[in-house]
CSV table of C-alpha atoms in Angstrom, one decimal:
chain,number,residue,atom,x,y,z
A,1,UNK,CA,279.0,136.9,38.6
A,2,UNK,CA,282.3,134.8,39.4
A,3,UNK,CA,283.7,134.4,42.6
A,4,UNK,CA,287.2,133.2,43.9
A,5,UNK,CA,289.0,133.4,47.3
A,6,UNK,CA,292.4,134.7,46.7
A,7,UNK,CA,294.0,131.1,46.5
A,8,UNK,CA,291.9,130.8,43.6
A,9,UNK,CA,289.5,128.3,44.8
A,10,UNK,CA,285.6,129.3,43.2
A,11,UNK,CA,283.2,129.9,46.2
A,12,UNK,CA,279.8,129.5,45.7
A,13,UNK,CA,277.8,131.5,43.9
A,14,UNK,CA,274.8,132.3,45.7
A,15,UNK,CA,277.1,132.7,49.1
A,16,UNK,CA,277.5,136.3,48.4
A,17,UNK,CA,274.6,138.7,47.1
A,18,UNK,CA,275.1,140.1,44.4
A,19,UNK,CA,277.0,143.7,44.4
A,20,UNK,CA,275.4,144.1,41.0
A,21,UNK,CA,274.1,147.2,43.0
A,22,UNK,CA,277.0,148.6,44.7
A,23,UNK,CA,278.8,149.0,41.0
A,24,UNK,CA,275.6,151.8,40.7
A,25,UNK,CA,276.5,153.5,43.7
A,26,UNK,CA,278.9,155.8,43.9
A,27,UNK,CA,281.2,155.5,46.8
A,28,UNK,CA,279.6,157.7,49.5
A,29,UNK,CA,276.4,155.7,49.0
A,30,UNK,CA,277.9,152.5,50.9
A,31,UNK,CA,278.2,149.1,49.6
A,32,UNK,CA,275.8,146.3,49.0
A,33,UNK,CA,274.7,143.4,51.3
A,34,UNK,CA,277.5,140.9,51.2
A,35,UNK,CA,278.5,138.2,53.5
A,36,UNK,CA,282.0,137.3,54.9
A,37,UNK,CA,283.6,134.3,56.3
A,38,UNK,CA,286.1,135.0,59.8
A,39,UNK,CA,288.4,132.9,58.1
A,40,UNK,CA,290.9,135.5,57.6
A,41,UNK,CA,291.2,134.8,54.0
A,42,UNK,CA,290.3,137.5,51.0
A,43,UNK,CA,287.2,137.2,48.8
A,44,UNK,CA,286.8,138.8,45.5
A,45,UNK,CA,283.8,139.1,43.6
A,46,UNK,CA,283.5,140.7,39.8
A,47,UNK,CA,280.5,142.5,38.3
A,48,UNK,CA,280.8,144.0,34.6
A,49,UNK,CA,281.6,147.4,35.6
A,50,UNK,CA,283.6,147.0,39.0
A,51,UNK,CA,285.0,144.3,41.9
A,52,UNK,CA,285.5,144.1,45.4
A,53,UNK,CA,287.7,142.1,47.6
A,54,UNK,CA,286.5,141.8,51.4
A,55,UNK,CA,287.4,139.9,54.7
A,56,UNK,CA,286.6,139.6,58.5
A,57,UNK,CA,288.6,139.8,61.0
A,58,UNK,CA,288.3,137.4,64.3
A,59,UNK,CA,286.6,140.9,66.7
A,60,UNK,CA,284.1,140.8,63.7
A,61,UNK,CA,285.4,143.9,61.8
A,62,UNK,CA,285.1,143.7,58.3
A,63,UNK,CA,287.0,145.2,55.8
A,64,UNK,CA,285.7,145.7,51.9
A,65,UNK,CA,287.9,147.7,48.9
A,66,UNK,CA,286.3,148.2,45.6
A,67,UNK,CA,287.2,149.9,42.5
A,68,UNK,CA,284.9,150.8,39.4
A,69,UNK,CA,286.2,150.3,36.2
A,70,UNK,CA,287.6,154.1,35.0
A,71,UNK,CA,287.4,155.2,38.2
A,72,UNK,CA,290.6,156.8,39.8
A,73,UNK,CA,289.8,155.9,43.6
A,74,UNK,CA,290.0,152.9,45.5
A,75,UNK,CA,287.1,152.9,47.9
A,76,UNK,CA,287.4,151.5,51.6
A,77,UNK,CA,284.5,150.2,54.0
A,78,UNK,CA,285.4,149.1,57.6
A,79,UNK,CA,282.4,147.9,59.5
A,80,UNK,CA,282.1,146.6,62.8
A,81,UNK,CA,278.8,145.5,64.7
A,82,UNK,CA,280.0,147.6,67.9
A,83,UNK,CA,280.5,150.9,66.6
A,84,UNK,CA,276.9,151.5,67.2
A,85,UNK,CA,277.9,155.2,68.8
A,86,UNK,CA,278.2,156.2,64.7
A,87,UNK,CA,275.8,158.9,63.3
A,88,UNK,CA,274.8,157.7,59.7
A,89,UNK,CA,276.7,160.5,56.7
A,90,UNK,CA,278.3,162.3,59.4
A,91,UNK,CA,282.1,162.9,58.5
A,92,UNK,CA,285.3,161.7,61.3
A,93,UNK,CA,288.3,162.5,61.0
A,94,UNK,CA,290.4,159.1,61.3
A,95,UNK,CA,293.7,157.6,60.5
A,96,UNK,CA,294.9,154.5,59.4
A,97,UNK,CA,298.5,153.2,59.6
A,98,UNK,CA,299.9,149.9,58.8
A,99,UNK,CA,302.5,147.9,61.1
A,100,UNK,CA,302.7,151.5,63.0
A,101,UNK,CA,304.1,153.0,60.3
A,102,UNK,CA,303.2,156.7,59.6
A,103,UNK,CA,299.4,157.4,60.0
A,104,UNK,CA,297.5,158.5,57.0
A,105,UNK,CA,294.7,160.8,58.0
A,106,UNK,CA,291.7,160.1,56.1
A,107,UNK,CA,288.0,161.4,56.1
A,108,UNK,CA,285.4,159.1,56.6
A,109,UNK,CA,281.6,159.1,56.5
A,110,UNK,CA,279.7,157.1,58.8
A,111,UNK,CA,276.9,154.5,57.2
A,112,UNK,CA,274.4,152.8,59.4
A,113,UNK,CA,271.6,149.9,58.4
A,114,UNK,CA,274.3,148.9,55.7
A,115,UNK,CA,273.7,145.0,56.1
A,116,UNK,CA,274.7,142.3,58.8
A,117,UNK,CA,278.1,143.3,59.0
A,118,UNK,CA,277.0,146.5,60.8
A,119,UNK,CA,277.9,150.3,60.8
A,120,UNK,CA,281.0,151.3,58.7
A,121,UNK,CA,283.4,153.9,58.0
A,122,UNK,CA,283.6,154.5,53.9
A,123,UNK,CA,286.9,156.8,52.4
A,124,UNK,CA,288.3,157.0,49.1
A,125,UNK,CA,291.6,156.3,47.9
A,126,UNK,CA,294.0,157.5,44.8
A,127,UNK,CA,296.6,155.3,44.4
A,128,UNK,CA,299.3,157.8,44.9
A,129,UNK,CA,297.7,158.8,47.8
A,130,UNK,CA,301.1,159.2,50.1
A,131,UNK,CA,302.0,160.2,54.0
A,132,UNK,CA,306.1,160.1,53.8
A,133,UNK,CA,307.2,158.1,50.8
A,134,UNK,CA,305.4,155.6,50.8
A,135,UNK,CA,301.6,155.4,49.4
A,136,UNK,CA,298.7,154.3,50.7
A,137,UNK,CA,298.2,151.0,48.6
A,138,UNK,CA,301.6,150.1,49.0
A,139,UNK,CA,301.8,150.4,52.8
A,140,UNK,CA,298.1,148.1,52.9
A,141,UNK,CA,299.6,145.9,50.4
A,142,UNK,CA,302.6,144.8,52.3
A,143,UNK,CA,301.4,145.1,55.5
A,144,UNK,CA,300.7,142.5,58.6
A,145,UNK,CA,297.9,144.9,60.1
A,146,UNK,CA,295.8,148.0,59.8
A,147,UNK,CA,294.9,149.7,62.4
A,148,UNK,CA,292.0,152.6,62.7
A,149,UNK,CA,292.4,155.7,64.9
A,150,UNK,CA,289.7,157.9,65.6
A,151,UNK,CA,290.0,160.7,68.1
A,152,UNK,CA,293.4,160.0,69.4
A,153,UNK,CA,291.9,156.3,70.2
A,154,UNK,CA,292.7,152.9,68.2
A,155,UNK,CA,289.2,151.8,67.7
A,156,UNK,CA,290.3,148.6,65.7
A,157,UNK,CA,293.0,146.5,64.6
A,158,UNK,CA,293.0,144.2,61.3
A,159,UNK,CA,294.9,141.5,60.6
A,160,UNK,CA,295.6,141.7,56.9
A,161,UNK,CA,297.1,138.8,55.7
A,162,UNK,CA,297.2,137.8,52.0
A,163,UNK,CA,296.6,141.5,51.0
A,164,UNK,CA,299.5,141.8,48.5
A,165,UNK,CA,297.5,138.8,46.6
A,166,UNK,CA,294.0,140.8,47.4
A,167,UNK,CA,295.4,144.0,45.8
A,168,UNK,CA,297.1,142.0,42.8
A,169,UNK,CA,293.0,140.1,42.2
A,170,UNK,CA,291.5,143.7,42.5
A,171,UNK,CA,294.2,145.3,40.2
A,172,UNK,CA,293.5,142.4,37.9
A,173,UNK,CA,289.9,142.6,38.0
A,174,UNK,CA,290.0,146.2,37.4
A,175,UNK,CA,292.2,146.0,34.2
């Protein structure tokens, strides 16, 4: 398994487990033990069938995409070590939105006992996938921030910076 920051610098090997597993699981089944730096910066790992990009924020939220080679979807974890109040495979209704743009309502199934990182929020993605004209990738891509809204309430905020170069390794991976 290779893996690069997005600047293109090689990380260590054995920093990350390998997601060797999460390429077997389909997208509801949650993702494989990795680890993630707070530094704000985008790391993407490749397996033979599938890659994932993934980074922390500074409140400890992390955020992981991965795709699977033929696959139409994008999939999406947020975890966070505080959103202990989550019910493992129960569905919320959420919505994300990007530099306040419009919101995107998405459903999401809870995961507990994932790894390290905490309980998460998993949702698919087509890359069409629009609210207004603009889709969903494009809007993440260019954006300064995600933020998460569940029950009328902002439960989190993510700094995204260096996404367009994220999305481009994933994309790249992926082909």
């Amino acid at each position: 398994m290779q893996t690069k920051d997005m600047t293109g610098g090689l990380k260590e090997p054995n920093m990350f487990k390998p997601l060797l597993a999460l390429i077997d699981l389909s997208a509801s089944t949650g993702i494989a033990n990795a680890q993630t730096s707070n530094t704000g910066r985008w790391i993407l790992e490749v397996a033979p069938t599938g890659c994932v990009v993934h980074t922390a924020s500074p409140s400890g939220t992390v955020v992981s995409i991965w795709g699977i080679a033929g696959e139409n979807d994008l999939s999406f974890l947020v975890q966070n070590k505080g959103w202990n109040s989550l019910s493992d495979g129960e569905q919320y209704d959420i919505e994300v939105s990007f530099d306040n743009q419009r919101a995107f309502p998405m459903q999401a199934t809870a995961r507990l006992n994932l790894d390290s990182d905490g309980p998460g929020l998993t949702f698919g993605v087509k890359p069409d996938h629009r609210a207004g004209g603009a889709s969903f990738v494009d809007q993440f891509a260019g954006a300064q921030g995600m933020h998460i809204t569940r029950d009328g309430r902002r439960i989190d905020t993510v700094s995204l910076a260096d996404t367009k170069v994220a999305m481009q390794g994933l994309a790249k991976c992926l082909s």
